[in-house]
Amino acid sequence: MRFRSLYKNRSFEGRPGLFVTVSNAVARARGNTVVSNALALISVQGANYLLPLISLPYLVNMLGASAYGSLAFAQSLSFFLGIIVTFGLDIYLTKEVSENRDDKLHVAALTASAIAAKLCFSMLGAMLLVAFSFATQDLGGLKYWLLAYIAVIGGAFRPGWVFQGYERMRPLAVIDIGSRALGVVAMLVTVRSAADLWKALLCFSLPPVCAGAFALYYQRRVFSIPFATPKFSLAVREVKESWDLFLASAGSTLLVQLNVVILGLIVSPAALGTYAACEKLIRAACGLNAPITQAAFPHATSLRIRDESKFEGFFTRISIVQPLLMLPVSLFVFFGSEFLTRDVLGLAAQPASIMLKVMALMPISSALSDVFGIIGLVGSDGKKLYSRIFFIIGFLNVASVSAFSYFFGAMGAAISLACIEGMLASSLIVAVLGRRRLYRHGLVS
């Protein structure tokens, strides 16, 4: 009789049955903008997680650990310089678009000025890349570094802030997944040996260019945001307003991208390739946080403008839920480290699996950093404090990874990274709780 009541959508107590409850939950989720955008971004991040699982073992086997180390070094170096190109503009512009979404001419001017500023910064980054090659007397590697840098230039054209500001992330998800999937397919077809290193770099670099072009086209056709002429005064204002976020991004880049560069100057390419593969896998796991944060940030910003109490409630909920969602990910990485390194990545199980175990808590640390940093500080006018924390932790990371790598090699870099990520999360939590306490006493606005 109980089963019959379920199929009739009624329980013994007269409450809605199982299927009504589930269907209502799905309907509410579809109607929730944050959930809808988070699901779209999760699909992108899922692709970011699955595609490396395809490309990583293939590249390690086709290129070899040594050539893969060279590829990882080129990508990390170009992305490190890419911080100059982004300049923290994406987060600032998301907030601006969210607050001015009804004024499409203003949004068009914001976008055009930001892209112009990014192109100027990209030229500076390319010059620094050439200067670094002369300083290290590695002119042979310059061609690979420039190929990797194409991805940074392509990212300058991608107006992700428009999609986030309008809380319309599904189209951008399709564009990103499609372009990256085509890049992986091209890589599987063209890369056959270590001599194809340049082809592998192109397969990683061209998809961001295609994604940026399609996103601009979609912005004009669907959002009806016209192409506008860049305004010098507006670009200068954007750069000034993004300065604190740039410092935070610089600290984040010192934390994320520079480890491979520093380690590459100390250890052999083979050891670097092993570490880089493990770090890329754990970064993909940490990246599962990004969709939730990116979807929640504009929603939290608008909530704070309308009702501070609702913002506080939303922040409390997400600060609990997001780390809990990452707990199974950390457990899987820790207990499945041998499977991931030996069977998925095709690496020597013993050193690589220990590296993954050391870094297993990073998805939880990353969740805490995202919630308390982006939503808790940047979303509450605390971007200066946010930037200072990231900048200080970033420089501590440079000193730490240099020392640990020098004495303990690639394993030392893994230990340093895990400790620094925990330190970053702890610092951001203390900062947010301290600000909230001061706010209650009327000492900060």
CSV table of C-alpha atoms in Angstrom, one decimal:
chain,number,residue,atom,x,y,z
A,1,MET,CA,0.0,0.0,0.0
A,2,ARG,CA,2.9,2.3,0.7
A,3,PHE,CA,4.3,1.8,-2.8
A,4,ARG,CA,0.8,2.5,-4.2
A,5,SER,CA,0.6,5.7,-2.3
A,6,LEU,CA,3.9,6.9,-3.7
A,7,TYR,CA,2.8,6.3,-7.2
A,8,LYS,CA,-0.4,8.3,-6.4
A,9,ASN,CA,1.8,11.0,-5.1
A,10,ARG,CA,0.3,10.7,-1.6
A,11,SER,CA,1.7,9.3,1.6
A,12,PHE,CA,-0.2,7.8,4.6
A,13,GLU,CA,-0.1,11.2,6.5
A,14,GLY,CA,-1.7,13.0,3.5
A,15,ARG,CA,1.5,14.9,2.7
A,16,PRO,CA,2.9,15.2,-0.9
A,17,GLY,CA,4.4,12.0,-2.0
A,18,LEU,CA,8.0,11.3,-3.2
A,19,PHE,CA,7.5,12.3,-6.8
A,20,VAL,CA,5.7,15.5,-6.0
A,21,THR,CA,8.5,16.5,-3.6
A,22,VAL,CA,11.2,15.8,-6.1
A,23,SER,CA,9.4,17.5,-9.0
A,24,ASN,CA,8.8,20.6,-6.8
A,25,ALA,CA,12.5,20.7,-5.8
A,26,VAL,CA,13.5,20.5,-9.4
A,27,ALA,CA,11.1,23.2,-10.4
A,28,ARG,CA,12.4,25.5,-7.6
A,29,ALA,CA,16.0,24.9,-8.7
A,30,ARG,CA,15.2,25.7,-12.3
A,31,GLY,CA,13.5,29.0,-11.1
A,32,ASN,CA,16.5,29.9,-8.9
A,33,THR,CA,18.9,32.1,-10.9
A,34,VAL,CA,21.8,31.3,-8.6
A,35,VAL,CA,21.2,27.5,-8.9
A,36,SER,CA,20.7,27.7,-12.7
A,37,ASN,CA,23.9,29.7,-13.2
A,38,ALA,CA,25.8,27.5,-10.8
A,39,LEU,CA,24.7,24.4,-12.8
A,40,ALA,CA,25.8,26.0,-16.0
A,41,LEU,CA,29.2,26.9,-14.5
A,42,ILE,CA,29.5,23.4,-12.9
A,43,SER,CA,29.1,22.0,-16.4
A,44,VAL,CA,32.0,24.2,-17.5
A,45,GLN,CA,34.0,23.2,-14.5
A,46,GLY,CA,33.1,19.6,-15.1
A,47,ALA,CA,34.5,19.9,-18.6
A,48,ASN,CA,37.6,21.5,-17.0
A,49,TYR,CA,37.8,18.4,-14.8
A,50,LEU,CA,37.1,15.7,-17.4
A,51,LEU,CA,39.1,17.1,-20.3
A,52,PRO,CA,42.4,17.1,-18.3
A,53,LEU,CA,41.6,13.5,-17.4
A,54,ILE,CA,41.7,12.8,-21.1
A,55,SER,CA,44.5,15.1,-22.1
A,56,LEU,CA,46.9,14.6,-19.1
A,57,PRO,CA,47.5,10.9,-19.5
A,58,TYR,CA,47.6,11.2,-23.2
A,59,LEU,CA,50.2,14.0,-23.2
A,60,VAL,CA,52.3,12.4,-20.6
A,61,ASN,CA,52.5,9.2,-22.6
A,62,MET,CA,52.9,10.8,-26.0
A,63,LEU,CA,55.3,13.6,-25.0
A,64,GLY,CA,57.0,11.9,-22.1
A,65,ALA,CA,57.5,13.4,-18.6
A,66,SER,CA,60.3,15.7,-19.8
A,67,ALA,CA,58.5,17.3,-22.7
A,68,TYR,CA,55.4,17.6,-20.7
A,69,GLY,CA,57.4,19.4,-18.1
A,70,SER,CA,58.5,21.9,-20.8
A,71,LEU,CA,54.8,22.3,-21.8
A,72,ALA,CA,53.8,22.9,-18.2
A,73,PHE,CA,56.6,25.5,-17.7
A,74,ALA,CA,55.5,27.4,-20.8
A,75,GLN,CA,51.9,27.5,-19.8
A,76,SER,CA,52.6,28.5,-16.2
A,77,LEU,CA,55.0,31.3,-17.4
A,78,SER,CA,52.5,32.7,-19.8
A,79,PHE,CA,49.6,32.5,-17.4
A,80,PHE,CA,51.8,34.2,-14.8
A,81,LEU,CA,52.4,37.1,-17.1
A,82,GLY,CA,48.7,36.9,-18.0
A,83,ILE,CA,47.9,38.5,-14.6
A,84,ILE,CA,49.0,41.8,-16.2
A,85,VAL,CA,46.4,41.3,-18.9
A,86,THR,CA,43.5,40.5,-16.7
A,87,PHE,CA,44.5,43.2,-14.1
A,88,GLY,CA,41.6,42.2,-11.8
A,89,LEU,CA,39.2,43.7,-14.3
A,90,ASP,CA,36.9,40.7,-14.6
A,91,ILE,CA,35.7,40.8,-10.9
A,92,TYR,CA,35.3,44.6,-11.0
A,93,LEU,CA,33.4,44.6,-14.3
A,94,THR,CA,31.0,41.8,-13.1
A,95,LYS,CA,30.0,44.1,-10.2
A,96,GLU,CA,29.6,47.1,-12.5
A,97,VAL,CA,27.5,45.2,-15.1
A,98,SER,CA,25.4,43.7,-12.3
A,99,GLU,CA,24.6,47.2,-10.9
A,100,ASN,CA,24.1,48.8,-14.4
A,101,ARG,CA,22.5,46.0,-16.4
A,102,ASP,CA,19.6,48.2,-17.6
A,103,ASP,CA,22.0,50.7,-19.3
A,104,LYS,CA,23.3,48.7,-22.2
A,105,LEU,CA,25.2,51.6,-23.8
A,106,HIS,CA,27.2,51.9,-20.5
A,107,VAL,CA,27.8,48.2,-20.5
A,108,ALA,CA,29.0,48.4,-24.1
A,109,ALA,CA,31.4,51.2,-23.2
A,110,LEU,CA,32.7,49.3,-20.1
A,111,THR,CA,33.4,46.2,-22.3
A,112,ALA,CA,35.1,48.1,-25.1
A,113,SER,CA,37.3,50.0,-22.8
A,114,ALA,CA,38.2,46.9,-20.8
A,115,ILE,CA,39.2,45.0,-23.9
A,116,ALA,CA,41.3,47.9,-25.1
A,117,ALA,CA,43.1,48.1,-21.8
A,118,LYS,CA,43.7,44.3,-21.8
A,119,LEU,CA,45.2,44.5,-25.3
A,120,CYS,CA,47.6,47.2,-24.2
A,121,PHE,CA,48.6,45.1,-21.2
A,122,SER,CA,49.0,42.0,-23.4
A,123,MET,CA,51.6,43.8,-25.4
A,124,LEU,CA,53.5,44.6,-22.2
A,125,GLY,CA,53.3,40.9,-21.2
A,126,ALA,CA,54.7,39.8,-24.5
A,127,MET,CA,57.7,42.1,-24.1
A,128,LEU,CA,58.3,40.8,-20.6
A,129,LEU,CA,58.2,37.3,-22.0
A,130,VAL,CA,60.9,38.1,-24.5
A,131,ALA,CA,63.0,39.8,-21.9
A,132,PHE,CA,62.8,36.8,-19.6
A,133,SER,CA,64.1,34.6,-22.5
A,134,PHE,CA,67.1,36.8,-22.9
A,135,ALA,CA,67.7,36.9,-19.1
A,136,THR,CA,67.6,33.1,-18.8
A,137,GLN,CA,69.5,32.6,-22.1
A,138,ASP,CA,66.8,30.2,-23.2
A,139,LEU,CA,65.9,31.6,-26.6
A,140,GLY,CA,65.1,28.1,-27.9
A,141,GLY,CA,62.2,27.9,-25.4
A,142,LEU,CA,60.8,31.4,-26.5
A,143,LYS,CA,58.8,30.0,-29.4
A,144,TYR,CA,57.0,27.6,-27.0
A,145,TRP,CA,56.4,30.4,-24.5
A,146,LEU,CA,54.9,32.6,-27.2
A,147,LEU,CA,52.6,29.8,-28.4
A,148,ALA,CA,51.3,29.3,-24.9
A,149,TYR,CA,50.9,33.1,-24.5
A,150,ILE,CA,48.3,33.1,-27.4
A,151,ALA,CA,45.8,31.7,-24.8
A,152,VAL,CA,46.3,34.8,-22.6
A,153,ILE,CA,45.7,37.2,-25.5
A,154,GLY,CA,42.6,35.3,-26.5
A,155,GLY,CA,41.2,35.5,-23.0
A,156,ALA,CA,41.4,39.3,-23.2
A,157,PHE,CA,38.5,39.3,-25.8
A,158,ARG,CA,36.2,37.0,-23.7
A,159,PRO,CA,33.6,39.3,-22.0
A,160,GLY,CA,32.7,36.8,-19.2
A,161,TRP,CA,31.8,39.7,-16.9
A,162,VAL,CA,28.8,40.5,-19.2
A,163,PHE,CA,27.4,37.0,-18.9
A,164,GLN,CA,28.0,36.9,-15.1
A,165,GLY,CA,26.6,40.4,-14.6
A,166,TYR,CA,23.4,39.5,-16.4
A,167,GLU,CA,23.4,36.2,-14.6
A,168,ARG,CA,23.1,34.3,-17.9
A,169,MET,CA,25.9,31.7,-17.7
A,170,ARG,CA,24.5,28.9,-19.8
A,171,PRO,CA,25.5,30.3,-23.2
A,172,LEU,CA,29.0,31.0,-22.0
A,173,ALA,CA,29.2,27.5,-20.6
A,174,VAL,CA,28.3,26.1,-24.1
A,175,ILE,CA,30.9,28.3,-25.8
A,176,ASP,CA,33.7,27.4,-23.3
A,177,ILE,CA,32.9,23.6,-23.3
A,178,GLY,CA,32.6,23.5,-27.1
A,179,SER,CA,35.9,25.3,-27.8
A,180,ARG,CA,37.9,23.3,-25.2
A,181,ALA,CA,36.5,20.0,-26.4
A,182,LEU,CA,37.5,20.8,-30.0
A,183,GLY,CA,41.0,21.6,-28.7
A,184,VAL,CA,41.2,18.2,-27.0
A,185,VAL,CA,40.0,16.5,-30.1
A,186,ALA,CA,42.6,18.3,-32.2
A,187,MET,CA,45.3,17.3,-29.7
A,188,LEU,CA,44.3,13.6,-29.8
A,189,VAL,CA,44.6,13.7,-33.6
A,190,THR,CA,47.8,15.7,-34.0
A,191,VAL,CA,50.1,15.0,-31.0
A,192,ARG,CA,52.1,11.8,-31.5
A,193,SER,CA,55.5,12.3,-30.0
A,194,ALA,CA,57.7,14.8,-28.1
A,195,ALA,CA,58.4,16.6,-31.4
A,196,ASP,CA,54.7,17.6,-31.5
A,197,LEU,CA,55.1,19.8,-28.4
A,198,TRP,CA,54.3,22.9,-30.4
A,199,LYS,CA,51.1,21.3,-31.7
A,200,ALA,CA,50.0,20.5,-28.1
A,201,LEU,CA,50.5,24.1,-27.1
A,202,LEU,CA,48.5,25.4,-30.1
A,203,CYS,CA,45.6,23.0,-29.1
A,204,PHE,CA,45.6,24.6,-25.7
A,205,SER,CA,46.0,28.2,-26.9
A,206,LEU,CA,43.5,28.5,-29.8
A,207,PRO,CA,40.3,27.5,-28.0
A,208,PRO,CA,40.3,30.7,-25.7
A,209,VAL,CA,40.7,32.8,-28.9
A,210,CYS,CA,37.6,31.1,-30.5
A,211,ALA,CA,35.7,31.3,-27.2
A,212,GLY,CA,36.3,35.0,-26.9
A,213,ALA,CA,35.2,35.7,-30.5
A,214,PHE,CA,32.0,33.7,-30.1
A,215,ALA,CA,31.2,35.3,-26.8
A,216,LEU,CA,31.5,38.8,-28.3
A,217,TYR,CA,29.2,37.7,-31.2
A,218,TYR,CA,26.6,36.3,-28.8
A,219,GLN,CA,26.8,39.4,-26.6
A,220,ARG,CA,25.8,41.6,-29.6
A,221,ARG,CA,23.2,39.3,-31.1
A,222,VAL,CA,21.4,38.1,-28.0
A,223,PHE,CA,22.0,40.7,-25.2
A,224,SER,CA,21.7,43.5,-27.8
A,225,ILE,CA,24.8,45.1,-26.5
A,226,PRO,CA,26.4,47.0,-29.4
A,227,PHE,CA,30.1,47.3,-30.1
A,228,ALA,CA,31.4,50.6,-28.8
A,229,THR,CA,34.4,52.8,-29.2
A,230,PRO,CA,36.8,52.5,-26.2
A,231,LYS,CA,37.0,55.5,-24.0
A,232,PHE,CA,40.4,56.4,-22.6
A,233,SER,CA,39.0,58.0,-19.4
A,234,LEU,CA,36.7,55.0,-18.7
A,235,ALA,CA,39.6,52.6,-19.3
A,236,VAL,CA,41.7,54.5,-16.8
A,237,ARG,CA,38.9,54.5,-14.3
A,238,GLU,CA,38.5,50.8,-14.7
A,239,VAL,CA,42.2,50.2,-14.1
A,240,LYS,CA,42.2,52.4,-11.1
A,241,GLU,CA,39.2,50.7,-9.5
A,242,SER,CA,40.7,47.3,-10.3
A,243,TRP,CA,44.0,48.0,-8.6
A,244,ASP,CA,43.2,46.3,-5.4
A,245,LEU,CA,41.8,43.3,-7.2
A,246,PHE,CA,44.9,43.3,-9.4
A,247,LEU,CA,47.1,43.0,-6.3
A,248,ALA,CA,44.8,40.2,-5.1
A,249,SER,CA,45.1,38.5,-8.5
A,250,ALA,CA,48.8,39.0,-8.5
A,251,GLY,CA,49.0,37.3,-5.1
A,252,SER,CA,46.7,34.5,-6.4
A,253,THR,CA,49.0,34.0,-9.5
A,254,LEU,CA,52.1,33.9,-7.2
A,255,LEU,CA,50.2,31.2,-5.4
A,256,VAL,CA,48.9,29.3,-8.4
A,257,GLN,CA,51.1,29.6,-11.4
A,258,LEU,CA,54.6,30.5,-10.1
A,259,ASN,CA,55.2,27.2,-8.3
A,260,VAL,CA,55.8,25.4,-11.6
A,261,VAL,CA,58.1,28.2,-12.9
A,262,ILE,CA,60.2,28.2,-9.7
A,263,LEU,CA,60.4,24.4,-9.6
A,264,GLY,CA,61.3,24.3,-13.3
A,265,LEU,CA,64.4,26.4,-12.5
A,266,ILE,CA,65.5,23.9,-9.8
A,267,VAL,CA,64.6,20.3,-10.7
A,268,SER,CA,64.8,18.2,-13.9
A,269,PRO,CA,62.0,18.5,-16.6
A,270,ALA,CA,60.9,14.9,-15.7
A,271,ALA,CA,60.4,15.7,-12.0
A,272,LEU,CA,58.7,19.0,-13.0
A,273,GLY,CA,56.4,17.0,-15.3
A,274,THR,CA,55.3,14.7,-12.5
A,275,TYR,CA,54.6,17.6,-10.1
A,276,ALA,CA,52.8,19.7,-12.8
A,277,ALA,CA,50.5,16.8,-13.7
A,278,CYS,CA,49.6,16.2,-10.0
A,279,GLU,CA,49.1,19.9,-9.4
A,280,LYS,CA,46.9,20.3,-12.5
A,281,LEU,CA,44.7,17.4,-11.4
A,282,ILE,CA,44.3,18.9,-7.9
A,283,ARG,CA,43.6,22.4,-9.4
A,284,ALA,CA,40.9,20.9,-11.5
A,285,ALA,CA,39.3,19.5,-8.4
A,286,CYS,CA,39.6,22.9,-6.6
A,287,GLY,CA,38.1,24.5,-9.7
A,288,LEU,CA,34.8,22.8,-8.9
A,289,ASN,CA,34.3,25.6,-6.4
A,290,ALA,CA,34.4,28.3,-9.1
A,291,PRO,CA,30.9,27.8,-10.6
A,292,ILE,CA,29.2,28.2,-7.2
A,293,THR,CA,31.3,31.3,-6.3
A,294,GLN,CA,30.8,32.9,-9.8
A,295,ALA,CA,27.1,32.3,-9.7
A,296,ALA,CA,26.7,33.4,-6.1
A,297,PHE,CA,28.8,36.5,-6.3
A,298,PRO,CA,26.5,38.8,-8.4
A,299,HIS,CA,23.5,37.5,-6.5
A,300,ALA,CA,25.2,38.3,-3.1
A,301,THR,CA,26.1,41.7,-4.4
A,302,SER,CA,22.5,42.6,-5.3
A,303,LEU,CA,21.2,41.1,-2.0
A,304,ARG,CA,23.6,43.3,-0.1
A,305,ILE,CA,22.3,46.4,-1.9
A,306,ARG,CA,18.7,45.6,-1.2
A,307,ASP,CA,18.7,43.9,2.2
A,308,GLU,CA,21.8,43.5,4.4
A,309,SER,CA,20.1,40.8,6.6
A,310,LYS,CA,19.3,38.7,3.6
A,311,PHE,CA,22.9,39.0,2.5
A,312,GLU,CA,24.1,37.8,5.9
A,313,GLY,CA,21.8,34.8,5.8
A,314,PHE,CA,22.9,33.9,2.3
A,315,PHE,CA,26.6,34.2,3.2
A,316,THR,CA,26.2,32.0,6.3
A,317,ARG,CA,24.5,29.3,4.3
A,318,ILE,CA,27.0,29.2,1.4
A,319,SER,CA,30.0,29.3,3.8
A,320,ILE,CA,28.7,26.0,5.3
A,321,VAL,CA,27.4,24.3,2.1
A,322,GLN,CA,30.3,25.0,-0.3
A,323,PRO,CA,33.1,23.5,1.9
A,324,LEU,CA,30.9,20.5,2.6
A,325,LEU,CA,30.4,19.9,-1.1
A,326,MET,CA,34.2,19.7,-1.5
A,327,LEU,CA,34.6,17.1,1.3
A,328,PRO,CA,33.8,14.1,-0.9
A,329,VAL,CA,36.2,15.5,-3.5
A,330,SER,CA,39.1,15.7,-1.0
A,331,LEU,CA,38.3,12.2,0.3
A,332,PHE,CA,38.3,10.7,-3.2
A,333,VAL,CA,41.7,12.4,-4.0
A,334,PHE,CA,43.3,11.1,-0.8
A,335,PHE,CA,42.1,7.5,-0.9
A,336,GLY,CA,42.2,7.2,-4.7
A,337,SER,CA,45.6,8.8,-5.2
A,338,GLU,CA,47.3,5.6,-6.4
A,339,PHE,CA,44.5,5.0,-8.9
A,340,LEU,CA,44.6,8.6,-10.1
A,341,THR,CA,48.4,8.7,-10.6
A,342,ARG,CA,49.0,5.2,-11.9
A,343,ASP,CA,45.9,4.4,-13.9
A,344,VAL,CA,44.7,7.9,-14.9
A,345,LEU,CA,47.9,9.9,-15.3
A,346,GLY,CA,50.2,7.1,-16.1
A,347,LEU,CA,52.9,8.3,-13.6
A,348,ALA,CA,55.1,6.3,-11.3
A,349,ALA,CA,52.7,5.6,-8.5
A,350,GLN,CA,54.8,6.0,-5.4
A,351,PRO,CA,56.1,9.7,-5.5
A,352,ALA,CA,53.1,11.0,-7.4
A,353,SER,CA,50.5,9.4,-5.2
A,354,ILE,CA,52.1,10.8,-2.1
A,355,MET,CA,52.1,14.3,-3.7
A,356,LEU,CA,48.3,13.9,-4.3
A,357,LYS,CA,47.8,12.8,-0.7
A,358,VAL,CA,49.7,15.8,0.6
A,359,MET,CA,47.5,18.2,-1.5
A,360,ALA,CA,44.2,16.3,-0.9
A,361,LEU,CA,42.7,19.0,1.5
A,362,MET,CA,43.2,21.8,-1.1
A,363,PRO,CA,39.6,21.6,-2.5
A,364,ILE,CA,38.2,22.3,1.0
A,365,SER,CA,40.7,25.1,1.5
A,366,SER,CA,39.9,26.5,-1.9
A,367,ALA,CA,36.2,26.5,-1.1
A,368,LEU,CA,36.8,28.5,2.1
A,369,SER,CA,39.0,30.9,0.3
A,370,ASP,CA,36.5,31.5,-2.4
A,371,VAL,CA,33.5,32.1,0.0
A,372,PHE,CA,35.2,34.2,2.5
A,373,GLY,CA,37.4,36.1,0.0
A,374,ILE,CA,35.2,36.8,-3.0
A,375,ILE,CA,31.8,36.9,-1.3
A,376,GLY,CA,32.7,37.8,2.2
A,377,LEU,CA,35.3,40.5,1.5
A,378,VAL,CA,35.0,41.7,-2.2
A,379,GLY,CA,31.2,41.5,-2.0
A,380,SER,CA,31.2,43.6,1.2
A,381,ASP,CA,33.5,46.4,0.1
A,382,GLY,CA,36.5,44.7,1.6
A,383,LYS,CA,38.5,44.4,-1.6
A,384,LYS,CA,41.6,46.3,-0.2
A,385,LEU,CA,41.9,43.9,2.7
A,386,TYR,CA,41.3,41.0,0.3
A,387,SER,CA,44.1,42.2,-2.0
A,388,ARG,CA,46.5,42.7,0.8
A,389,ILE,CA,46.0,39.2,2.2
A,390,PHE,CA,46.4,37.6,-1.2
A,391,PHE,CA,49.5,39.7,-2.0
A,392,ILE,CA,51.2,38.8,1.3
A,393,ILE,CA,50.4,35.1,1.1
A,394,GLY,CA,51.5,35.1,-2.5
A,395,PHE,CA,55.0,36.4,-1.6
A,396,LEU,CA,55.1,34.0,1.3
A,397,ASN,CA,54.4,31.2,-1.2
A,398,VAL,CA,57.3,32.3,-3.4
A,399,ALA,CA,59.7,32.2,-0.5
A,400,SER,CA,58.3,28.9,0.8
A,401,VAL,CA,58.2,27.0,-2.5
A,402,SER,CA,61.7,28.2,-3.3
A,403,ALA,CA,63.1,26.9,0.0
A,404,PHE,CA,61.2,23.6,0.0
A,405,SER,CA,61.9,22.9,-3.6
A,406,TYR,CA,65.6,23.6,-3.1
A,407,PHE,CA,65.9,21.1,-0.2
A,408,PHE,CA,63.2,18.6,-1.0
A,409,GLY,CA,62.6,18.9,-4.7
A,410,ALA,CA,59.1,18.3,-6.2
A,411,MET,CA,57.8,16.8,-3.0
A,412,GLY,CA,58.8,19.9,-1.1
A,413,ALA,CA,56.8,22.0,-3.6
A,414,ALA,CA,53.7,19.9,-2.9
A,415,ILE,CA,54.1,20.3,0.9
A,416,SER,CA,54.6,24.0,0.5
A,417,LEU,CA,51.6,24.5,-1.7
A,418,ALA,CA,49.3,22.6,0.7
A,419,CYS,CA,50.4,24.6,3.7
A,420,ILE,CA,50.1,27.9,1.9
A,421,GLU,CA,46.6,27.1,0.7
A,422,GLY,CA,45.6,26.4,4.3
A,423,MET,CA,47.2,29.6,5.5
A,424,LEU,CA,45.3,31.6,2.9
A,425,ALA,CA,41.9,30.1,3.9
A,426,SER,CA,42.6,30.7,7.6
A,427,SER,CA,43.6,34.4,7.0
A,428,LEU,CA,40.5,35.1,4.9
A,429,ILE,CA,38.2,33.5,7.6
A,430,VAL,CA,39.8,35.6,10.3
A,431,ALA,CA,39.6,38.8,8.2
A,432,VAL,CA,35.8,38.3,7.5
A,433,LEU,CA,34.9,37.4,11.1
A,434,GLY,CA,36.9,40.4,12.3
A,435,ARG,CA,35.2,42.8,9.9
A,436,ARG,CA,31.7,41.4,10.8
A,437,ARG,CA,32.5,42.0,14.5
A,438,LEU,CA,33.7,45.5,13.9
A,439,TYR,CA,30.5,46.1,11.7
A,440,ARG,CA,28.3,45.1,14.6
A,441,HIS,CA,30.0,47.7,16.8
A,442,GLY,CA,29.7,50.4,14.1
A,443,LEU,CA,33.4,50.7,13.5
A,444,VAL,CA,33.3,49.8,9.8
A,445,SER,CA,30.6,50.5,7.2
